[in-house]
Coordinates of C-alpha atoms (C1' of nucleotides) in Angstrom, one line a residue:
Chain M
X269 CA 106.8 156.3 88.0
X270 CA 103.5 155.4 90.0
X271 CA 101.3 153.0 88.5
X272 CA 99.0 153.0 85.6
X273 CA 94.9 153.1 86.1
X274 CA 93.1 152.5 83.2
X275 CA 90.0 154.8 83.9
X276 CA 88.5 153.8 80.6
X277 CA 85.8 156.4 80.5
X278 CA 83.0 154.8 79.5
X279 CA 82.4 151.1 80.4
X280 CA 79.9 150.5 77.6
X281 CA 82.2 151.8 75.0
X282 CA 84.8 149.4 76.2
X283 CA 82.5 146.5 76.1
X284 CA 81.6 147.1 72.6
X285 CA 85.0 147.6 71.5
X286 CA 86.0 144.3 73.3
X287 CA 83.2 142.3 71.7
X288 CA 83.7 144.1 68.5
X289 CA 80.3 145.5 68.2
X290 CA 80.9 147.9 65.7
X291 CA 81.2 147.3 62.0
X292 CA 84.5 147.1 60.7
X293 CA 84.4 150.7 59.2
X294 CA 84.3 151.6 55.7
X295 CA 87.9 151.3 54.9
X296 CA 89.2 154.1 52.5
X297 CA 91.0 153.1 49.5
X298 CA 94.3 154.5 49.6
X299 CA 95.3 155.3 53.1
X300 CA 97.3 153.3 55.4
X301 CA 94.2 151.2 56.4
X302 CA 94.1 151.7 60.1
X303 CA 92.1 149.0 62.1
X304 CA 91.6 148.3 65.8
X305 CA 93.6 144.9 65.4
X306 CA 96.6 146.4 63.7
X307 CA 96.7 149.2 66.4
X308 CA 96.6 146.7 69.3
X309 CA 99.0 144.6 67.8
X310 CA 101.6 147.4 67.3
X311 CA 100.8 148.5 70.8
X312 CA 101.4 145.2 72.0
X313 CA 104.7 145.0 70.2
X314 CA 105.9 148.0 71.6
X315 CA 105.1 147.0 75.2
X316 CA 106.5 143.7 74.9
X317 CA 109.7 145.1 73.5
X318 CA 110.1 148.3 75.4
X319 CA 108.1 148.0 78.5
X320 CA 104.7 149.4 79.4
X321 CA 106.5 153.1 80.2
X322 CA 107.6 153.3 76.3
X323 CA 103.9 152.7 75.3
X324 CA 102.6 156.1 74.2
X325 CA 100.1 156.9 71.8
X326 CA 102.7 158.8 69.8
X327 CA 105.0 155.9 69.9
X328 CA 102.5 153.5 68.7
X329 CA 101.0 156.0 65.9
X330 CA 104.8 156.4 64.7
X331 CA 105.2 152.5 64.8
X332 CA 102.1 152.2 62.3
X333 CA 103.4 155.3 60.3
X334 CA 100.5 157.4 61.2
X335 CA 99.5 160.4 62.6
X336 CA 98.9 160.3 66.5
X337 CA 95.4 161.5 66.4
X338 CA 94.4 159.0 63.7
X339 CA 94.4 156.2 66.5
X340 CA 91.6 158.2 68.0
X341 CA 89.3 157.3 65.4
X342 CA 89.5 153.8 66.3
X343 CA 90.1 153.9 70.0
X344 CA 88.5 156.3 72.5
X345 CA 91.7 156.9 74.5
X346 CA 94.5 155.0 76.0
X347 CA 92.6 153.4 78.6
X348 CA 90.6 151.5 76.2
X349 CA 93.4 150.6 74.3
X350 CA 95.1 148.9 77.3
X351 CA 91.8 147.1 78.0
X352 CA 91.8 145.8 74.3
X353 CA 95.6 144.7 74.6
X354 CA 94.9 142.8 77.8
X355 CA 92.1 140.7 76.3
X356 CA 93.9 140.1 73.1
X357 CA 96.8 138.7 74.9
X358 CA 94.4 136.2 77.0
X359 CA 93.4 135.0 73.5
X360 CA 96.7 133.3 73.1
X361 CA 96.0 130.9 75.8
X362 CA 94.7 127.4 75.0
X363 CA 91.0 127.2 76.4
X364 CA 90.4 123.7 75.0
X365 CA 92.5 121.0 76.6
X366 CA 90.6 119.5 79.2
X367 CA 92.3 116.5 80.0
X368 CA 93.8 115.1 83.2
X369 CA 92.6 115.5 86.8
X370 CA 91.7 118.7 88.1
X371 CA 95.1 119.1 89.7
X372 CA 96.9 118.4 86.6
X373 CA 94.7 120.7 84.9
X374 CA 95.0 123.7 87.4
X375 CA 98.7 123.2 87.3
X376 CA 98.8 123.3 83.6
X377 CA 96.6 126.5 83.8
X378 CA 99.0 128.1 86.1
X379 CA 102.1 127.4 84.0
X380 CA 100.4 128.8 80.9
X381 CA 99.4 131.8 82.7
X382 CA 102.8 132.4 84.1
X383 CA 104.3 132.0 80.7
X384 CA 101.9 134.4 79.2
X385 CA 102.7 137.0 81.8
X386 CA 106.5 136.6 81.4
X387 CA 106.0 136.9 77.7
X388 CA 103.8 140.3 78.3
X389 CA 105.1 141.7 81.5
X390 CA 103.0 144.8 81.0
X391 CA 99.9 142.9 81.6
X392 CA 100.5 142.7 85.3
X393 CA 101.3 146.5 85.4
X394 CA 98.4 147.5 83.8
X395 CA 95.9 147.8 86.8
X396 CA 93.3 147.2 84.5
X397 CA 89.6 146.8 85.8
X398 CA 89.6 143.5 83.9
X399 CA 86.8 144.3 81.7
X400 CA 85.0 141.2 80.8
X401 CA 86.3 140.9 77.3
X402 CA 85.6 137.6 75.1
X403 CA 89.0 136.0 76.0
X404 CA 88.9 136.6 79.3
X405 CA 85.5 135.0 79.8
X406 CA 87.1 132.1 77.8
X407 CA 89.5 131.6 80.2
X408 CA 87.4 132.3 83.0
X409 CA 85.2 129.1 81.7
X410 CA 87.9 126.8 80.9
X411 CA 89.4 127.3 84.6
X412 CA 86.1 126.8 86.2
X413 CA 85.9 123.6 84.0
X414 CA 88.8 122.1 85.8
X415 CA 86.8 122.3 89.2
X416 CA 83.6 121.6 87.9
X417 CA 81.8 118.6 89.1
X418 CA 84.1 118.0 92.5
X419 CA 81.3 119.0 94.8
X420 CA 82.2 122.6 95.2
X421 CA 79.7 125.5 95.4
X422 CA 79.9 128.1 92.3
X423 CA 81.3 130.5 94.9
X424 CA 83.7 128.2 95.7
X425 CA 84.6 127.4 92.5
X426 CA 85.1 130.9 91.6
X427 CA 87.3 131.3 94.9
X428 CA 89.4 128.6 93.8
X429 CA 90.4 129.7 90.5
X430 CA 90.8 133.0 91.8
X431 CA 93.0 131.7 94.3
X432 CA 95.4 130.0 91.5
X433 CA 95.1 133.2 89.4
X434 CA 96.3 135.3 92.2
X435 CA 99.1 133.1 93.1
X436 CA 100.4 133.1 89.6
X437 CA 100.4 136.9 89.5
X438 CA 101.7 137.8 92.7
X439 CA 104.7 135.3 91.9
X440 CA 105.4 136.5 88.4
X441 CA 105.0 140.2 89.9
X442 CA 108.1 139.6 92.3
X443 CA 110.0 138.0 89.6
X444 CA 109.5 140.6 87.0
X445 CA 110.4 143.4 89.7
X446 CA 113.7 141.6 90.4
X447 CA 114.3 141.3 86.7
X448 CA 113.6 145.0 86.5
X449 CA 116.0 146.0 89.1
X450 CA 118.6 143.9 87.3
X451 CA 118.1 145.4 84.0
X452 CA 118.0 149.2 85.4
X453 CA 120.9 148.8 87.6
X454 CA 122.7 147.1 84.8
X455 CA 124.1 144.3 87.1
X456 CA 122.7 140.7 87.3
X457 CA 121.1 139.2 90.3
X458 CA 124.6 138.0 91.9
X459 CA 126.0 141.2 91.6
X460 CA 123.3 143.1 93.0
X461 CA 123.1 140.6 96.1
X462 CA 126.9 141.1 96.6
X463 CA 127.1 144.7 96.3
X464 CA 124.2 145.4 98.6
X465 CA 124.2 142.6 101.2
X466 CA 127.2 143.8 103.1
X467 CA 125.8 147.3 103.8
X468 CA 122.5 145.8 104.4
X469 CA 123.4 143.4 106.9
X470 CA 125.5 146.2 108.6
X471 CA 122.2 148.1 108.9
X472 CA 119.9 145.6 109.6
X473 CA 122.2 143.9 112.2
X474 CA 121.2 140.4 113.2
X475 CA 120.5 141.3 116.6
X476 CA 117.5 143.4 115.5
X477 CA 116.2 141.0 112.7
X478 CA 117.6 137.6 113.5
X479 CA 115.3 135.5 111.5
X480 CA 115.3 137.9 108.5
X481 CA 119.0 137.9 108.7
X482 CA 119.4 134.0 108.4
X483 CA 116.5 133.2 106.2
X484 CA 117.6 136.2 103.9
X485 CA 121.2 135.0 103.6
X486 CA 120.1 131.3 103.0
X487 CA 117.6 132.5 100.0
X488 CA 120.7 134.8 98.8
X489 CA 122.8 131.8 98.8
X490 CA 120.2 129.5 97.0
X491 CA 119.5 132.1 94.4
X492 CA 123.2 132.3 93.8
X493 CA 123.7 128.4 93.3
X494 CA 121.2 126.3 92.5
X495 CA 118.1 128.6 92.2
X496 CA 115.7 127.3 89.7
X497 CA 112.5 129.6 89.1
X498 CA 110.5 127.0 88.0
X499 CA 110.9 124.9 91.1
X500 CA 110.3 127.6 93.2
X501 CA 107.3 128.4 91.3
X502 CA 106.1 124.8 91.6
X503 CA 107.0 124.7 95.2
X504 CA 104.3 127.4 96.0
X505 CA 101.9 126.2 93.6
X506 CA 101.6 122.7 95.2
X507 CA 101.0 124.4 98.5
X508 CA 98.1 126.4 97.0
X509 CA 96.8 122.9 95.1
X510 CA 97.1 121.2 98.7
X511 CA 94.9 123.8 100.1
X512 CA 92.4 123.2 97.2
X513 CA 92.8 119.5 97.9
X514 CA 91.8 120.0 101.5
X515 CA 88.5 121.6 100.2
X516 CA 87.6 119.1 97.7
X517 CA 88.1 116.5 100.2
X518 CA 86.1 117.8 102.9
X519 CA 83.4 118.4 100.5
X520 CA 83.5 114.9 99.1
X521 CA 83.4 113.7 102.7
X522 CA 80.3 115.6 103.6
X523 CA 78.6 114.7 100.4
X524 CA 79.2 110.6 101.0
Chain X
X193 CA 96.9 155.1 82.5
X194 CA 99.1 152.2 82.4
X195 CA 101.3 151.5 85.5
X196 CA 103.9 153.0 87.6
X197 CA 107.4 151.6 87.8
X198 CA 109.7 153.1 90.0
X199 CA 113.1 153.2 88.6
X200 CA 114.7 155.2 91.3
X201 CA 117.8 155.5 89.7
X202 CA 120.6 154.6 92.0
X203 CA 119.7 151.7 94.6
X204 CA 122.5 153.0 96.8
X205 CA 120.8 156.5 97.2
X206 CA 117.6 155.0 97.9
X207 CA 119.1 152.8 100.6
X208 CA 120.9 155.6 102.2
X209 CA 117.7 157.5 102.1
X210 CA 115.6 154.5 103.4
X211 CA 118.0 154.1 106.2
X212 CA 118.4 157.7 107.0
X213 CA 122.1 157.4 106.5
X214 CA 122.4 161.2 106.0
X215 CA 122.3 163.6 109.0
X216 CA 119.3 165.5 109.3
X217 CA 120.6 168.8 107.4
X218 CA 121.4 171.9 109.2
X219 CA 117.8 173.4 109.3
X220 CA 117.4 177.0 108.5
X221 CA 115.7 179.2 110.8
X222 CA 112.9 181.2 109.1
X223 CA 111.9 178.7 106.2
X224 CA 109.1 176.4 105.7
X225 CA 111.4 173.9 107.6
X226 CA 111.0 171.0 105.1
X227 CA 112.2 167.5 105.9
X228 CA 112.0 164.1 104.3
X229 CA 109.4 162.8 106.9
X230 CA 107.1 166.2 106.2
X231 CA 107.4 165.4 102.5
X232 CA 106.6 161.8 102.8
X233 CA 103.8 162.5 104.9
X234 CA 102.1 164.9 102.8
X235 CA 102.7 162.8 99.7
X236 CA 101.0 159.9 101.6
X237 CA 98.3 161.9 102.5
X238 CA 97.7 163.0 99.0
X239 CA 97.9 159.4 97.6
X240 CA 95.3 158.2 100.4
X241 CA 92.7 160.9 99.5
X242 CA 93.2 161.6 96.0
X243 CA 94.7 158.3 94.4
X244 CA 98.3 157.5 93.2
X245 CA 97.5 159.4 89.8
X246 CA 97.0 162.7 91.4
X247 CA 100.4 162.4 93.1
X248 CA 102.7 164.8 91.3
X249 CA 105.8 166.8 92.8
X250 CA 103.9 169.8 92.1
X251 CA 100.9 168.8 94.3
X252 CA 103.0 167.7 97.0
X253 CA 104.9 170.8 97.0
X254 CA 101.8 172.9 96.9
X255 CA 100.4 171.0 99.9
X256 CA 103.4 171.9 101.7
X257 CA 103.5 175.4 100.7
X258 CA 106.8 175.3 98.9
X259 CA 108.2 175.5 95.5
X260 CA 108.2 172.3 93.3
X261 CA 111.8 171.9 93.1
X262 CA 112.3 172.6 96.7
X263 CA 111.7 168.8 97.1
X264 CA 114.3 167.8 95.2
X265 CA 117.0 168.8 97.8
X266 CA 115.5 166.0 100.1
X267 CA 114.7 163.4 97.7
X268 CA 116.6 162.7 94.5
X269 CA 113.1 162.1 92.3
X270 CA 109.5 160.6 92.3
X271 CA 110.7 157.4 92.3
X272 CA 112.6 157.4 95.6
X273 CA 109.7 159.1 97.1
X274 CA 107.7 156.4 96.4
X275 CA 110.0 153.8 97.8
X276 CA 109.9 156.3 101.0
X277 CA 106.2 156.1 101.3
X278 CA 106.0 152.4 100.8
X279 CA 108.5 151.6 103.6
X280 CA 106.9 154.2 105.8
X281 CA 103.4 152.9 105.3
X282 CA 104.7 149.5 106.5
X283 CA 105.9 150.9 109.6
X284 CA 102.4 151.2 110.9
X285 CA 102.2 147.6 111.2
X286 CA 102.8 145.9 114.6
X287 CA 105.7 143.7 114.4
X288 CA 105.9 142.6 118.2
X289 CA 102.8 140.3 118.6
X290 CA 104.2 136.9 118.8
X291 CA 101.3 135.0 120.6
X292 CA 99.4 132.0 119.4
X293 CA 100.1 129.3 116.8
X294 CA 101.5 129.6 113.6
X295 CA 98.3 129.5 111.9
X296 CA 96.7 132.4 114.2
X297 CA 99.7 134.3 113.6
X298 CA 99.6 134.1 109.9
X299 CA 95.9 134.7 110.0
X300 CA 96.4 137.9 112.2
X301 CA 99.3 139.1 109.7
X302 CA 97.2 138.5 106.7
X303 CA 94.3 140.5 108.0
X304 CA 96.6 143.4 109.1
X305 CA 98.2 143.5 106.0
X306 CA 95.0 143.7 104.1
X307 CA 93.7 146.6 106.3
X308 CA 97.1 148.4 105.4
X309 CA 96.6 147.9 101.8
X310 CA 92.8 149.0 102.0
X311 CA 94.0 152.1 103.8
X312 CA 96.7 153.1 101.3
X313 CA 95.5 151.6 98.1
X314 CA 98.5 153.1 96.2
X315 CA 100.8 150.8 97.6
X316 CA 99.6 147.9 95.4
X317 CA 99.8 150.4 92.4
X318 CA 103.6 151.2 93.0
X319 CA 105.3 148.6 91.2
X320 CA 108.0 149.2 93.5
X321 CA 111.1 147.1 93.5
X322 CA 110.4 146.7 97.2
X323 CA 113.8 147.8 98.3
X324 CA 114.7 146.5 101.5
X325 CA 113.8 149.3 103.9
X326 CA 113.9 149.1 107.7
X327 CA 110.1 148.8 107.9
X328 CA 110.1 146.1 105.4
X329 CA 112.7 144.0 106.7
X330 CA 110.9 144.3 110.3
X331 CA 107.8 142.8 108.8
X332 CA 109.6 140.2 107.0
X333 CA 111.3 139.2 110.3
X334 CA 108.1 139.4 112.0
X335 CA 106.3 137.2 109.6
X336 CA 109.0 134.7 109.4
X337 CA 109.0 134.4 113.1
X338 CA 105.8 132.9 112.9
X339 CA 106.5 129.9 111.0
X340 CA 110.1 129.4 112.6
X341 CA 110.9 126.2 114.5
X342 CA 108.2 124.2 112.7
X343 CA 110.9 122.1 110.8
X344 CA 110.7 124.0 107.6
X345 CA 113.8 125.0 105.9
X346 CA 114.9 128.7 105.6
X347 CA 114.0 128.6 101.9
X348 CA 110.5 127.1 102.7
X349 CA 109.9 129.6 105.4
X350 CA 110.6 132.4 102.8
X351 CA 108.1 130.6 100.3
X352 CA 105.4 130.2 102.8
X353 CA 105.7 134.0 104.0
X354 CA 105.6 135.0 100.3
X355 CA 102.6 132.6 99.7
X356 CA 100.5 134.4 102.4
X357 CA 101.6 137.9 101.2
X358 CA 100.8 137.0 97.5
X359 CA 97.4 136.0 98.3
X360 CA 96.7 139.2 100.5
X361 CA 97.9 141.3 97.8
X362 CA 96.2 139.7 95.0
X363 CA 93.1 139.7 97.0
X364 CA 93.1 143.2 97.6
X365 CA 94.1 144.1 94.2
X366 CA 90.9 142.7 93.1
X367 CA 88.7 144.4 95.4
X368 CA 90.1 147.8 94.9
X369 CA 89.9 147.3 91.1
X370 CA 86.1 146.7 91.7
X371 CA 86.0 149.6 93.9
X372 CA 87.8 151.9 91.3
X373 CA 85.3 151.0 88.7
X374 CA 82.4 151.7 91.0
X375 CA 83.9 155.1 91.7
X376 CA 84.8 156.2 88.4
X377 CA 81.6 154.8 86.7
X378 CA 79.5 156.4 89.5
X379 CA 77.4 153.6 90.4
X380 CA 77.7 151.1 92.9
X381 CA 78.4 147.5 92.5
X382 CA 75.0 146.4 92.2
X383 CA 73.9 149.2 89.6
X384 CA 76.9 148.2 87.6
X385 CA 76.0 144.5 87.6
X386 CA 72.4 145.2 86.7
X387 CA 73.6 147.4 83.7
X388 CA 76.1 145.4 82.2
X389 CA 75.0 141.7 83.2
X390 CA 72.2 141.5 80.5
X391 CA 74.3 142.8 77.3
X392 CA 77.2 140.7 78.4
X393 CA 75.1 137.7 78.9
X394 CA 73.5 138.4 75.4
X395 CA 77.2 138.3 74.1
X396 CA 78.5 135.6 76.0
X397 CA 75.9 133.3 75.8
X398 CA 75.6 130.3 77.9
X399 CA 76.2 128.0 75.1
X400 CA 79.7 129.1 74.5
X401 CA 80.7 129.6 78.2
X402 CA 78.1 127.6 80.1
X403 CA 80.2 127.1 83.3
X404 CA 81.2 130.9 83.0
X405 CA 77.7 132.0 83.0
X406 CA 76.5 129.6 85.8
X407 CA 79.3 130.7 88.1
X408 CA 79.2 134.2 87.1
X409 CA 75.4 134.5 87.7
X410 CA 75.9 132.8 91.2
X411 CA 78.8 134.8 92.2
X412 CA 76.7 138.1 91.1
X413 CA 74.0 137.1 93.2
X414 CA 76.0 136.5 95.9
X415 CA 77.6 139.7 95.8
X416 CA 74.1 141.4 95.7
X417 CA 72.7 139.6 98.6
X418 CA 74.8 138.2 101.4
X419 CA 78.1 139.1 100.2
X420 CA 80.6 139.6 103.1
X421 CA 84.1 140.7 101.9
X422 CA 85.7 139.5 105.1
X423 CA 84.2 136.1 104.7
X424 CA 85.2 135.8 101.0
X425 CA 88.8 136.6 102.1
X426 CA 88.9 134.2 104.9
X427 CA 87.8 131.5 102.8
X428 CA 90.6 131.8 100.4
X429 CA 93.1 132.5 103.4
X430 CA 92.1 129.1 105.0
X431 CA 92.7 127.4 101.9
X432 CA 96.3 129.0 101.7
X433 CA 96.9 128.0 105.4
X434 CA 95.5 124.5 104.7
X435 CA 98.3 124.1 102.0
X436 CA 101.0 125.5 104.6
X437 CA 99.4 122.9 107.0
X438 CA 100.1 120.1 104.9
X439 CA 103.5 121.3 104.5
X440 CA 104.3 121.7 108.0
X441 CA 102.7 118.2 108.8
X442 CA 104.8 116.4 106.4
X443 CA 108.0 118.2 107.5
X444 CA 106.7 117.2 111.2
X445 CA 106.3 113.4 110.3
X446 CA 109.9 113.5 108.4
X447 CA 111.7 114.4 111.3
X448 CA 109.8 112.2 113.7
Chain D
dA242 C1' 132.3 193.9 112.0
dC243 C1' 132.6 191.4 107.8
dA244 C1' 133.1 188.4 104.2
dC245 C1' 132.6 184.0 103.1
dT246 C1' 130.2 179.4 102.6
dG247 C1' 127.4 176.2 102.1
dA248 C1' 122.4 174.5 102.5
dC249 C1' 118.0 175.8 101.3
dC250 C1' 114.6 177.3 98.3
dC251 C1' 112.9 177.8 93.8
dG252 C1' 111.6 180.5 88.9
dT253 C1' 112.2 179.0 84.4
dA254 C1' 112.6 176.1 80.7
dC255 C1' 112.7 171.6 78.2
dG256 C1' 110.8 167.4 76.4
dC257 C1' 107.6 164.3 77.2
dC258 C1' 102.3 162.9 77.8
dC259 C1' 97.0 162.8 76.5
dT260 C1' 93.7 164.5 74.1
dA261 C1' 89.9 168.2 72.4
dC262 C1' 88.9 170.7 68.4
dG263 C1' 88.3 171.7 63.7
dG264 C1' 90.0 171.1 59.2
dA265 C1' 91.7 168.5 54.8
dC266 C1' 90.8 164.8 52.3
dC267 C1' 88.2 161.2 49.5
dC268 C1' 84.6 157.8 48.8
dG269 C1' 80.1 156.0 47.5
dG270 C1' 75.4 157.3 46.8
dA271 C1' 71.7 160.7 45.2
Chain Q
dT202 C1' 77.2 167.0 40.0
dC203 C1' 76.8 167.5 44.6
dC204 C1' 77.2 166.0 49.2
dG205 C1' 77.3 163.5 53.5
dG206 C1' 80.1 161.0 56.5
dG207 C1' 84.2 158.3 57.3
dT208 C1' 89.4 158.8 57.6
dC209 C1' 93.2 161.2 58.7
dC210 C1' 95.8 164.5 61.1
dG211 C1' 98.2 169.7 62.7
dT212 C1' 97.4 172.4 66.1
dA213 C1' 97.3 173.7 70.7
dG214 C1' 96.2 173.4 75.8
dG215 C1' 97.2 171.6 80.2
dG216 C1' 99.7 168.0 82.5
dC217 C1' 103.7 165.9 84.0
dG218 C1' 109.2 165.1 85.9
dT219 C1' 113.2 167.4 86.3
dA220 C1' 117.9 170.0 84.6
dC221 C1' 119.9 174.2 85.6
dG222 C1' 121.3 178.1 87.7
dG223 C1' 120.4 181.9 90.8
dG224 C1' 118.8 184.1 95.2
dT225 C1' 118.9 184.4 100.2
dC226 C1' 120.4 183.6 104.7
dA227 C1' 122.5 181.0 109.3
dG228 C1' 126.6 180.3 111.0
dT229 C1' 131.7 180.6 110.9
dG230 C1' 136.4 182.2 110.7
dT231 C1' 139.0 186.0 111.2

DNA sequence: ACACTGACCCGTACGCCCTACGGACCCGGA
DNA sequence: TCCGGGTCCGTAGGGCGTACGGGTCAGTGT
């Protein structure tokens, strides 16, 4: 159960698939009428409902009522299929709304991204090379527009949106990891903590790791009682935005 | 080539392995003399040199000159082996140095983490549940100590170190993704950019994605000329630390 | 001296995976 | 009518993780 790399053999082929630079094919009369979009949709549904590890070419083909090898007429391999799934998923994001201050806009973008990843957890497990598909570019453009005209250089703008994206991804990844433990071990967060805290604190005694013990306990208690994931997410996000704020302020001063 | 989850069946078993809560076994005389540590070391070497996808129980056993199934005497399964590898790798980090300001310390921690992930890229591809092994706890304690006594609450301290860790991970993940493209496509960064920028800009015309075009071009040019990964990393890190700074300042004011 | 026990080691086999290859089928156009 | 080419897919080959059961031998109790 290690990780997935999406070697996706030929980048050129992947790009032409992503941008649909192939005519939509002849369409036979009687057959199931496979298309790239139907394949991507079926694969996405499968990955959403059963997890990325359940996603196999066989299962996708079965879901479509089609032989496994038929998929290879439309998609060079599994890697390229994953690339297509990722870009298609990014297509669900709203990339039009440009209202509000830069801070409000980045905040909205972060929450929307987070929701997308929660809906499609497999996106964060696919170590895709993030091949530039149309929807990913649209997302990038939309994010950049939020920090355009603030006095930042182009490279700084890129860094800024990467910063926010990275924060969202790492946060969701952690949450999903915890949920995975819960699901696979069959106990919820609270049960898990109650079962493994005692032996753990016995091993990692307070003397050796005093601060970790104290903070770990406090965090555990917070999780058990008033824990609010949204609040936790917001808190970190505001720290990130404060960092951006400092940058924006310094550039504004410099240009005055 | 999707992703790896480390289902690692029984958390209790994993924990006892991580904390070595089993006597070191009888050790037979003539045999190869397998141990958990030798297995973890061989697996780590393999993952370092050939990537996580090349890591299989068979290959690890071969590297040790041992039958595949012999590994299962020491390790319940591949998932648990990955857990052990991750915690062992964290053991390479220095968790003693406590000199300097909180900002200097977080900076040093971030750079050390980054270097560790670059040396063991597979760590970021293993979607491990981050089971609390001894070395991970030591790392956590060391990180918390950098922000202890600044007026932050325990939960805030946890958020803060998660924030820095998340930044490092997402940055390295992105870098490694790019390197993977380079390796697999056989061309270096510059070649890749030169090959795929023209068709890409043709597809994603400036009119549809004006800001992405402009910024993408600028970033590409920067990469080709004066690009300094360390500088890029530092830049974002300082933004994160600025965010932490704002938090620390606000808490200091509140308590005064 | 000898049998027993238990840890260590591993060959075999099952069921899954991705996909190369080549054949069957059928449509539209010449 | 014939044929080229797109669509569909059965078969097979080489991986993988690991369940199962049996072989081997150091140390122990007698």
